[in-house]
Amino acid sequence: MLDLLVKNATLPDGRTGMSIAVQAGRITEVTPGLDAPAAETLDAAGLLVAPHFVDPHFHMDATLSYGLPRVNESGTLLEGIALWGELKPLLTADALVERALAYCDWAVAKGLLAIRSHVDTSDPSLLAVDALLDVKRRVAPYLDLQLVAFPQDGVLRSPGGVQNLERALDKGVDVVGGIPHFERTMADGAASVKLLCEIAARRGKLVDMHCDESDDPHSRHIETLAFEAQRLGLQGRATGSHCTSMHSMDNYYVSKLLPLIAESGVSVIANPLINITLQGRHDTYPKRRGMTRVPELMAAGVDVAFGHDCVMDPWYGLGSGDMLEVAHMGLHVAQMTSQRGMRQCFEAVTTNAAKILHLENYGLAAGCDASFVLLQARDPIEALRLRATRLKVFRKGRLLAETAPATAALNLPGRAGATAWMLAGA
Ligand code: FE2
């Protein structure tokens, strides 16, 4: 007998009337119309069942700290970094853990079951590193938390930057981070990329750098990252996050850069909510959008995903752990409004992100973990349009979260008993 049988599901690829059979936490079969005895049977009633959401870029050490010790008045990246510098001496491990656990609760409720979080390694106490390693252990039964050693103040620019980053990796942080555009010079930025990629290659780690988070079209560290990834055999293991300078680069240069990134196997993570908020702040009008060239990167064969980056922290006062909100903003900023474009934006917060994180057993196929979400939507586009309610969230076959369907009871003349579900045709 099966542990769980989901019937009459629509899958993100458009297949309808599908059954998903689950045994011992794994999907054993995905097939149309299967009926078999199961300890629990769930009728999806034609709604969308998708693999869980994945956030490939987040800062959990800063999350839910909005207003501590003050609010970012200018709204710029640089005031955010300065504000984070004011907050750091006030951080306690207990408060940090408490905020991170609260955020993970929000995430699970939204069907977000895997997060790659950067953790600042600049402070020699490594307080945030220890706290997030503790959080990683504590949430492991319900959420995959992957940590990136992130030298926020610049690995070369800050005293002891390299040693602190290496100590964080020794403690068990998973991925090597960086911030080349924040080093003192372009040359130092390039040197930091080379150094950090060499550390990753030596230790067998993945790389994910904040790369060119700037409106400066001459910030070209992504080029160095692509070169180093290829030189050191890190193809498929290195990621450039943000890459916002690509928005402002000369088109001729980008025509050379795109195939170079594709050839190197470097993936790119855009952070639509934050990029549209922080970039273009020095502009008058016209004001640049500042997000990297998502459709062009995808067309060149680069793996592109969307991250949340920030929720209620020194850089961004909004957010709720909802990756559909992230994708919704992404498709608007990138003008990816075609049917295919919108589906690609859904993939940017599910399958593409899972690939970049090297998540094992992810997806809706026999052998994958039974970690999926029943949404109050009939397809990925409707899910994006509605930022659809996550009716049920399963991880390895276990029900982790339920949310009541969003339904409005109406009191309209001549429409007695009417309700609105907002689903097309409902
Ligand atoms: Fe970031």
mmCIF file of N, CA and C in Angstrom, residues 13-130:
data_model
loop_
_atom_site.group_PDB
_atom_site.id
_atom_site.type_symbol
_atom_site.label_atom_id
_atom_site.label_comp_id
_atom_site.label_asym_id
_atom_site.label_seq_id
_atom_site.Cartn_x
_atom_site.Cartn_y
_atom_site.Cartn_z
ATOM 1 N N ASP A 13 4.375 21.059 -16.516
ATOM 2 C CA ASP A 13 4.612 20.872 -17.961
ATOM 3 C C ASP A 13 3.313 20.756 -18.753
ATOM 4 N N GLY A 14 2.161 20.876 -18.074
ATOM 5 C CA GLY A 14 0.876 20.896 -18.774
ATOM 6 C C GLY A 14 0.127 19.579 -18.745
ATOM 7 N N ARG A 15 0.753 18.502 -18.286
ATOM 8 C CA ARG A 15 0.031 17.230 -18.207
ATOM 9 C C ARG A 15 -1.102 17.350 -17.179
ATOM 10 N N THR A 16 -2.276 16.807 -17.516
ATOM 11 C CA THR A 16 -3.422 16.887 -16.602
ATOM 12 C C THR A 16 -3.868 15.478 -16.218
ATOM 13 N N GLY A 17 -4.707 15.417 -15.173
ATOM 14 C CA GLY A 17 -5.243 14.123 -14.729
ATOM 15 C C GLY A 17 -4.171 13.185 -14.218
ATOM 16 N N MET A 18 -3.112 13.745 -13.667
ATOM 17 C CA MET A 18 -1.959 12.935 -13.266
ATOM 18 C C MET A 18 -2.084 12.462 -11.813
ATOM 19 N N SER A 19 -1.592 11.256 -11.587
ATOM 20 C CA SER A 19 -1.488 10.714 -10.238
ATOM 21 C C SER A 19 -0.023 10.665 -9.840
ATOM 22 N N ILE A 20 0.226 10.983 -8.566
ATOM 23 C CA ILE A 20 1.590 10.924 -8.029
ATOM 24 C C ILE A 20 1.568 9.953 -6.854
ATOM 25 N N ALA A 21 2.297 8.859 -7.006
ATOM 26 C CA ALA A 21 2.335 7.834 -5.968
ATOM 27 C C ALA A 21 3.573 8.034 -5.104
ATOM 28 N N VAL A 22 3.373 7.934 -3.776
ATOM 29 C CA VAL A 22 4.463 8.213 -2.832
ATOM 30 C C VAL A 22 4.625 7.054 -1.854
ATOM 31 N N GLN A 23 5.875 6.653 -1.707
ATOM 32 C CA GLN A 23 6.190 5.580 -0.759
ATOM 33 C C GLN A 23 7.509 5.933 -0.078
ATOM 34 N N ALA A 24 7.519 5.880 1.243
ATOM 35 C CA ALA A 24 8.743 6.127 2.019
ATOM 36 C C ALA A 24 9.434 7.440 1.631
ATOM 37 N N GLY A 25 8.634 8.465 1.426
ATOM 38 C CA GLY A 25 9.190 9.799 1.168
ATOM 39 C C GLY A 25 9.592 10.074 -0.264
ATOM 40 N N ARG A 26 9.517 9.065 -1.112
ATOM 41 C CA ARG A 26 9.915 9.224 -2.513
ATOM 42 C C ARG A 26 8.709 9.053 -3.434
ATOM 43 N N ILE A 27 8.787 9.699 -4.585
ATOM 44 C CA ILE A 27 7.792 9.471 -5.635
ATOM 45 C C ILE A 27 8.128 8.139 -6.317
ATOM 46 N N THR A 28 7.149 7.243 -6.377
ATOM 47 C CA THR A 28 7.399 5.952 -7.021
ATOM 48 C C THR A 28 6.861 5.921 -8.444
ATOM 49 N N GLU A 29 5.871 6.785 -8.719
ATOM 50 C CA GLU A 29 5.259 6.756 -10.039
ATOM 51 C C GLU A 29 4.523 8.057 -10.293
ATOM 52 N N VAL A 30 4.634 8.574 -11.517
ATOM 53 C CA VAL A 30 3.826 9.722 -11.951
ATOM 54 C C VAL A 30 3.171 9.292 -13.247
ATOM 55 N N THR A 31 1.860 9.116 -13.201
ATOM 56 C CA THR A 31 1.194 8.502 -14.346
ATOM 57 C C THR A 31 -0.260 8.981 -14.410
ATOM 58 N N PRO A 32 -0.873 8.997 -15.586
ATOM 59 C CA PRO A 32 -2.268 9.452 -15.638
ATOM 60 C C PRO A 32 -3.215 8.439 -15.013
ATOM 61 N N GLY A 33 -4.139 8.946 -14.198
ATOM 62 C CA GLY A 33 -5.281 8.145 -13.758
ATOM 63 C C GLY A 33 -4.993 6.948 -12.869
ATOM 64 N N LEU A 34 -3.865 6.894 -12.220
ATOM 65 C CA LEU A 34 -3.558 5.741 -11.354
ATOM 66 C C LEU A 34 -4.487 5.718 -10.144
ATOM 67 N N ASP A 35 -5.009 4.539 -9.858
ATOM 68 C CA ASP A 35 -5.804 4.375 -8.639
ATOM 69 C C ASP A 35 -5.224 3.194 -7.886
ATOM 70 N N ALA A 36 -4.769 3.418 -6.688
ATOM 71 C CA ALA A 36 -4.148 2.327 -5.929
ATOM 72 C C ALA A 36 -4.406 2.590 -4.455
ATOM 73 N N PRO A 37 -4.444 1.537 -3.641
ATOM 74 C CA PRO A 37 -4.676 1.750 -2.202
ATOM 75 C C PRO A 37 -3.544 2.567 -1.585
ATOM 76 N N ALA A 38 -3.928 3.527 -0.747
ATOM 77 C CA ALA A 38 -2.929 4.406 -0.121
ATOM 78 C C ALA A 38 -3.425 4.785 1.264
ATOM 79 N N ALA A 39 -2.491 5.002 2.182
ATOM 80 C CA ALA A 39 -2.862 5.418 3.536
ATOM 81 C C ALA A 39 -3.583 6.760 3.484
ATOM 82 N N GLU A 40 -3.180 7.606 2.514
ATOM 83 C CA GLU A 40 -3.839 8.899 2.360
ATOM 84 C C GLU A 40 -3.982 9.196 0.878
ATOM 85 N N THR A 41 -5.172 9.603 0.483
ATOM 86 C CA THR A 41 -5.405 9.985 -0.911
ATOM 87 C C THR A 41 -5.838 11.441 -0.961
ATOM 88 N N LEU A 42 -5.218 12.189 -1.872
ATOM 89 C CA LEU A 42 -5.521 13.615 -2.000
ATOM 90 C C LEU A 42 -6.010 13.878 -3.414
ATOM 91 N N ASP A 43 -7.237 14.399 -3.534
ATOM 92 C CA ASP A 43 -7.755 14.778 -4.851
ATOM 93 C C ASP A 43 -7.354 16.228 -5.136
ATOM 94 N N ALA A 44 -6.468 16.414 -6.121
ATOM 95 C CA ALA A 44 -5.995 17.765 -6.455
ATOM 96 C C ALA A 44 -7.029 18.544 -7.251
ATOM 97 N N ALA A 45 -8.078 17.875 -7.694
ATOM 98 C CA ALA A 45 -9.208 18.531 -8.382
ATOM 99 C C ALA A 45 -8.755 19.376 -9.580
ATOM 100 N N GLY A 46 -7.757 18.902 -10.275
ATOM 101 C CA GLY A 46 -7.307 19.590 -11.485
ATOM 102 C C GLY A 46 -6.368 20.756 -11.228
ATOM 103 N N LEU A 47 -6.031 20.997 -9.969
ATOM 104 C CA LEU A 47 -5.129 22.121 -9.655
ATOM 105 C C LEU A 47 -3.670 21.713 -9.845
ATOM 106 N N LEU A 48 -2.818 22.735 -9.794
ATOM 107 C CA LEU A 48 -1.399 22.561 -10.096
ATOM 108 C C LEU A 48 -0.645 21.953 -8.913
ATOM 109 N N VAL A 49 0.091 20.902 -9.196
ATOM 110 C CA VAL A 49 1.065 20.374 -8.231
ATOM 111 C C VAL A 49 2.447 20.607 -8.832
ATOM 112 N N ALA A 50 3.260 21.353 -8.099
ATOM 113 C CA ALA A 50 4.599 21.720 -8.602
ATOM 114 C C ALA A 50 5.645 21.275 -7.599
ATOM 115 N N PRO A 51 6.873 21.013 -8.077
ATOM 116 C CA PRO A 51 7.935 20.776 -7.103
ATOM 117 C C PRO A 51 8.108 22.035 -6.246
ATOM 118 N N HIS A 52 8.612 21.876 -5.046
ATOM 119 C CA HIS A 52 8.660 23.007 -4.112
ATOM 120 C C HIS A 52 9.500 24.146 -4.667
ATOM 121 N N PHE A 53 9.256 25.348 -4.139
ATOM 122 C CA PHE A 53 10.019 26.525 -4.558
ATOM 123 C C PHE A 53 11.419 26.468 -3.962
ATOM 124 N N VAL A 54 12.353 27.094 -4.679
ATOM 125 C CA VAL A 54 13.753 27.140 -4.257
ATOM 126 C C VAL A 54 14.209 28.595 -4.351
ATOM 127 N N ASP A 55 14.762 29.115 -3.264
ATOM 128 C CA ASP A 55 15.339 30.468 -3.300
ATOM 129 C C ASP A 55 16.856 30.327 -3.382
ATOM 130 N N PRO A 56 17.444 30.688 -4.530
ATOM 131 C CA PRO A 56 18.883 30.469 -4.705
ATOM 132 C C PRO A 56 19.752 31.605 -4.169
ATOM 133 N N HIS A 57 19.113 32.677 -3.650
ATOM 134 C CA HIS A 57 19.942 33.811 -3.184
ATOM 135 C C HIS A 57 19.222 34.561 -2.072
ATOM 136 N N PHE A 58 19.749 34.429 -0.852
ATOM 137 C CA PHE A 58 19.098 35.086 0.286
ATOM 138 C C PHE A 58 20.156 35.490 1.312
ATOM 139 N N HIS A 59 19.764 36.380 2.212
ATOM 140 C CA HIS A 59 20.653 36.807 3.316
ATOM 141 C C HIS A 59 19.910 36.569 4.630
ATOM 142 N N MET A 60 20.055 35.371 5.170
ATOM 143 C CA MET A 60 19.279 35.021 6.354
ATOM 144 C C MET A 60 19.841 35.640 7.627
ATOM 145 N N ASP A 61 21.115 36.070 7.586
ATOM 146 C CA ASP A 61 21.656 36.693 8.804
ATOM 147 C C ASP A 61 21.100 38.096 9.016
ATOM 148 N N ALA A 62 20.523 38.678 7.969
ATOM 149 C CA ALA A 62 19.992 40.038 8.092
ATOM 150 C C ALA A 62 18.465 40.070 8.131
ATOM 151 N N THR A 63 17.834 38.946 7.821
ATOM 152 C CA THR A 63 16.382 38.985 7.602
ATOM 153 C C THR A 63 15.610 39.357 8.874
ATOM 154 N N LEU A 64 14.496 40.017 8.675
ATOM 155 C CA LEU A 64 13.555 40.432 9.730
ATOM 156 C C LEU A 64 14.180 41.399 10.726
ATOM 157 N N SER A 65 15.217 42.110 10.276
ATOM 158 C CA SER A 65 15.863 43.094 11.156
ATOM 159 C C SER A 65 15.445 44.523 10.785
ATOM 160 N N TYR A 66 14.436 44.649 9.955
ATOM 161 C CA TYR A 66 14.026 45.968 9.461
ATOM 162 C C TYR A 66 13.827 46.962 10.618
ATOM 163 N N GLY A 67 14.467 48.127 10.486
ATOM 164 C CA GLY A 67 14.332 49.154 11.530
ATOM 165 C C GLY A 67 15.400 49.081 12.602
ATOM 166 N N LEU A 68 16.242 48.046 12.566
ATOM 167 C CA LEU A 68 17.304 47.894 13.575
ATOM 168 C C LEU A 68 18.632 48.363 12.973
ATOM 169 N N PRO A 69 19.329 49.312 13.481
ATOM 170 C CA PRO A 69 18.849 50.243 14.510
ATOM 171 C C PRO A 69 18.038 51.395 13.918
ATOM 172 N N ARG A 70 17.953 51.454 12.592
ATOM 173 C CA ARG A 70 17.170 52.504 11.941
ATOM 174 C C ARG A 70 16.831 52.020 10.535
ATOM 175 N N VAL A 71 16.016 52.812 9.847
ATOM 176 C CA VAL A 71 15.568 52.439 8.505
ATOM 177 C C VAL A 71 16.498 53.075 7.459
ATOM 178 N N ASN A 72 16.703 52.382 6.348
ATOM 179 C CA ASN A 72 17.478 52.885 5.208
ATOM 180 C C ASN A 72 16.677 53.999 4.525
ATOM 181 N N GLU A 73 17.081 55.248 4.735
ATOM 182 C CA GLU A 73 16.294 56.378 4.230
ATOM 183 C C GLU A 73 16.505 56.604 2.737
ATOM 184 N N SER A 74 17.741 56.461 2.255
ATOM 185 C CA SER A 74 17.999 56.727 0.832
ATOM 186 C C SER A 74 17.540 55.561 -0.034
ATOM 187 N N GLY A 75 17.463 54.372 0.555
ATOM 188 C CA GLY A 75 17.069 53.187 -0.203
ATOM 189 C C GLY A 75 18.176 52.634 -1.081
ATOM 190 N N THR A 76 19.401 53.121 -0.909
ATOM 191 C CA THR A 76 20.482 52.672 -1.788
ATOM 192 C C THR A 76 21.196 51.450 -1.215
ATOM 193 N N LEU A 77 21.891 50.751 -2.115
ATOM 194 C CA LEU A 77 22.712 49.600 -1.712
ATOM 195 C C LEU A 77 23.769 50.048 -0.697
ATOM 196 N N LEU A 78 24.388 51.203 -0.975
ATOM 197 C CA LEU A 78 25.498 51.621 -0.120
ATOM 198 C C LEU A 78 25.025 52.016 1.277
ATOM 199 N N GLU A 79 23.854 52.682 1.386
ATOM 200 C CA GLU A 79 23.341 52.959 2.740
ATOM 201 C C GLU A 79 22.947 51.653 3.424
ATOM 202 N N GLY A 80 22.450 50.685 2.644
ATOM 203 C CA GLY A 80 22.125 49.372 3.217
ATOM 204 C C GLY A 80 23.354 48.698 3.807
ATOM 205 N N ILE A 81 24.480 48.759 3.055
ATOM 206 C CA ILE A 81 25.720 48.139 3.554
ATOM 207 C C ILE A 81 26.201 48.884 4.804
ATOM 208 N N ALA A 82 26.088 50.234 4.796
ATOM 209 C CA ALA A 82 26.490 51.020 5.969
ATOM 210 C C ALA A 82 25.607 50.682 7.167
ATOM 211 N N LEU A 83 24.325 50.535 6.922
ATOM 212 C CA LEU A 83 23.364 50.218 7.987
ATOM 213 C C LEU A 83 23.638 48.818 8.564
ATOM 214 N N TRP A 84 23.956 47.886 7.694
ATOM 215 C CA TRP A 84 24.322 46.540 8.141
ATOM 216 C C TRP A 84 25.561 46.627 9.045
ATOM 217 N N GLY A 85 26.496 47.521 8.687
ATOM 218 C CA GLY A 85 27.685 47.736 9.520
ATOM 219 C C GLY A 85 27.326 48.279 10.894
ATOM 220 N N GLU A 86 26.271 49.096 10.983
ATOM 221 C CA GLU A 86 25.813 49.615 12.278
ATOM 222 C C GLU A 86 25.107 48.522 13.085
ATOM 223 N N LEU A 87 24.421 47.652 12.364
ATOM 224 C CA LEU A 87 23.652 46.600 13.050
ATOM 225 C C LEU A 87 24.550 45.483 13.583
ATOM 226 N N LYS A 88 25.634 45.193 12.851
ATOM 227 C CA LYS A 88 26.452 44.011 13.190
ATOM 228 C C LYS A 88 26.935 43.989 14.642
ATOM 229 N N PRO A 89 27.439 45.137 15.183
ATOM 230 C CA PRO A 89 27.897 45.080 16.582
ATOM 231 C C PRO A 89 26.762 44.804 17.573
ATOM 232 N N LEU A 90 25.523 45.026 17.147
ATOM 233 C CA LEU A 90 24.376 44.830 18.042
ATOM 234 C C LEU A 90 23.797 43.422 17.951
ATOM 235 N N LEU A 91 24.282 42.639 16.986
ATOM 236 C CA LEU A 91 23.698 41.303 16.772
ATOM 237 C C LEU A 91 24.018 40.375 17.935
ATOM 238 N N THR A 92 23.024 39.569 18.306
ATOM 239 C CA THR A 92 23.298 38.472 19.235
ATOM 240 C C THR A 92 22.913 37.177 18.521
ATOM 241 N N ALA A 93 23.588 36.115 18.919
ATOM 242 C CA ALA A 93 23.311 34.825 18.266
ATOM 243 C C ALA A 93 21.855 34.431 18.476
ATOM 244 N N ASP A 94 21.361 34.627 19.689
ATOM 245 C CA ASP A 94 19.984 34.194 19.997
ATOM 246 C C ASP A 94 18.966 34.923 19.120
ATOM 247 N N ALA A 95 19.134 36.239 18.996
ATOM 248 C CA ALA A 95 18.165 37.022 18.206
ATOM 249 C C ALA A 95 18.258 36.652 16.734
ATOM 250 N N LEU A 96 19.480 36.430 16.275
ATOM 251 C CA LEU A 96 19.673 36.066 14.872
ATOM 252 C C LEU A 96 19.005 34.719 14.569
ATOM 253 N N VAL A 97 19.224 33.759 15.459
ATOM 254 C CA VAL A 97 18.625 32.431 15.266
ATOM 255 C C VAL A 97 17.099 32.531 15.294
ATOM 256 N N GLU A 98 16.602 33.315 16.231
ATOM 257 C CA GLU A 98 15.148 33.449 16.361
ATOM 258 C C GLU A 98 14.530 34.043 15.093
ATOM 259 N N ARG A 99 15.170 35.080 14.547
ATOM 260 C CA ARG A 99 14.643 35.705 13.324
ATOM 261 C C ARG A 99 14.742 34.736 12.139
ATOM 262 N N ALA A 100 15.849 34.031 12.045
ATOM 263 C CA ALA A 100 16.033 33.091 10.926
ATOM 264 C C ALA A 100 15.002 31.957 11.000
ATOM 265 N N LEU A 101 14.765 31.445 12.197
ATOM 266 C CA LEU A 101 13.774 30.368 12.331
ATOM 267 C C LEU A 101 12.376 30.881 11.973
ATOM 268 N N ALA A 102 12.078 32.101 12.391
ATOM 269 C CA ALA A 102 10.766 32.688 12.048
ATOM 270 C C ALA A 102 10.640 32.796 10.532
ATOM 271 N N TYR A 103 11.722 33.234 9.876
ATOM 272 C CA TYR A 103 11.662 33.350 8.415
ATOM 273 C C TYR A 103 11.464 31.975 7.770
ATOM 274 N N CYS A 104 12.134 30.968 8.294
ATOM 275 C CA CYS A 104 11.969 29.617 7.733
ATOM 276 C C CYS A 104 10.523 29.129 7.886
ATOM 277 N N ASP A 105 9.868 29.529 8.968
ATOM 278 C CA ASP A 105 8.444 29.196 9.112
ATOM 279 C C ASP A 105 7.639 29.833 7.978
ATOM 280 N N TRP A 106 7.920 31.116 7.715
ATOM 281 C CA TRP A 106 7.222 31.804 6.613
ATOM 282 C C TRP A 106 7.483 31.060 5.305
ATOM 283 N N ALA A 107 8.738 30.680 5.105
ATOM 284 C CA ALA A 107 9.140 30.040 3.856
ATOM 285 C C ALA A 107 8.361 28.743 3.637
ATOM 286 N N VAL A 108 8.331 27.899 4.671
ATOM 287 C CA VAL A 108 7.642 26.614 4.543
ATOM 288 C C VAL A 108 6.170 26.845 4.211
ATOM 289 N N ALA A 109 5.556 27.819 4.852
ATOM 290 C CA ALA A 109 4.139 28.118 4.586
ATOM 291 C C ALA A 109 3.931 28.500 3.123
ATOM 292 N N LYS A 110 4.960 29.059 2.491
ATOM 293 C CA LYS A 110 4.866 29.467 1.086
ATOM 294 C C LYS A 110 5.415 28.394 0.136
ATOM 295 N N GLY A 111 5.662 27.193 0.658
ATOM 296 C CA GLY A 111 6.149 26.116 -0.207
ATOM 297 C C GLY A 111 7.597 26.266 -0.609
ATOM 298 N N LEU A 112 8.330 27.072 0.130
ATOM 299 C CA LEU A 112 9.756 27.315 -0.158
ATOM 300 C C LEU A 112 10.576 26.425 0.773
ATOM 301 N N LEU A 113 11.127 25.337 0.218
ATOM 302 C CA LEU A 113 11.737 24.309 1.061
ATOM 303 C C LEU A 113 13.243 24.178 0.858
ATOM 304 N N ALA A 114 13.841 25.047 0.038
ATOM 305 C CA ALA A 114 15.301 25.057 -0.101
ATOM 306 C C ALA A 114 15.756 26.495 -0.314
ATOM 307 N N ILE A 115 16.732 26.905 0.480
ATOM 308 C CA ILE A 115 17.228 28.289 0.426
ATOM 309 C C ILE A 115 18.749 28.258 0.425
ATOM 310 N N ARG A 116 19.347 29.019 -0.512
ATOM 311 C CA ARG A 116 20.791 29.278 -0.435
ATOM 312 C C ARG A 116 20.953 30.656 0.197
ATOM 313 N N SER A 117 21.537 30.690 1.373
ATOM 314 C CA SER A 117 21.716 31.968 2.062
ATOM 315 C C SER A 117 23.193 32.322 2.178
ATOM 316 N N HIS A 118 23.504 33.548 1.827
ATOM 317 C CA HIS A 118 24.841 34.081 2.094
ATOM 318 C C HIS A 118 24.913 34.418 3.576
ATOM 319 N N VAL A 119 26.100 34.239 4.153
ATOM 320 C CA VAL A 119 26.302 34.631 5.550
ATOM 321 C C VAL A 119 27.600 35.424 5.619
ATOM 322 N N ASP A 120 27.512 36.597 6.233
ATOM 323 C CA ASP A 120 28.648 37.518 6.289
ATOM 324 C C ASP A 120 29.778 36.915 7.130
ATOM 325 N N THR A 121 30.956 36.831 6.502
ATOM 326 C CA THR A 121 32.114 36.257 7.205
ATOM 327 C C THR A 121 33.128 37.343 7.604
ATOM 328 N N SER A 122 32.751 38.628 7.470
ATOM 329 C CA SER A 122 33.732 39.696 7.699
ATOM 330 C C SER A 122 34.122 39.838 9.164
ATOM 331 N N ASP A 123 33.180 39.564 10.057
ATOM 332 C CA ASP A 123 33.443 39.732 11.478
ATOM 333 C C ASP A 123 34.254 38.538 12.001
ATOM 334 N N PRO A 124 35.443 38.786 12.585
ATOM 335 C CA PRO A 124 36.288 37.660 13.001
ATOM 336 C C PRO A 124 35.631 36.745 14.045
ATOM 337 N N SER A 125 34.620 37.233 14.748
ATOM 338 C CA SER A 125 33.941 36.354 15.722
ATOM 339 C C SER A 125 33.143 35.256 15.009
ATOM 340 N N LEU A 126 32.816 35.468 13.745
ATOM 341 C CA LEU A 126 31.979 34.541 12.958
ATOM 342 C C LEU A 126 30.670 34.200 13.679
ATOM 343 N N LEU A 127 30.155 35.184 14.403
ATOM 344 C CA LEU A 127 28.908 34.979 15.158
ATOM 345 C C LEU A 127 27.759 34.570 14.238
ATOM 346 N N ALA A 128 27.633 35.270 13.103
ATOM 347 C CA ALA A 128 26.528 34.966 12.184
ATOM 348 C C ALA A 128 26.711 33.587 11.555
ATOM 349 N N VAL A 129 27.965 33.219 11.293
ATOM 350 C CA VAL A 129 28.240 31.898 10.708
ATOM 351 C C VAL A 129 27.800 30.800 11.681
ATOM 352 N N ASP A 130 28.221 30.919 12.931
ATOM 353 C CA ASP A 130 27.843 29.904 13.930
ATOM 354 C C ASP A 130 26.325 29.848 14.098
#
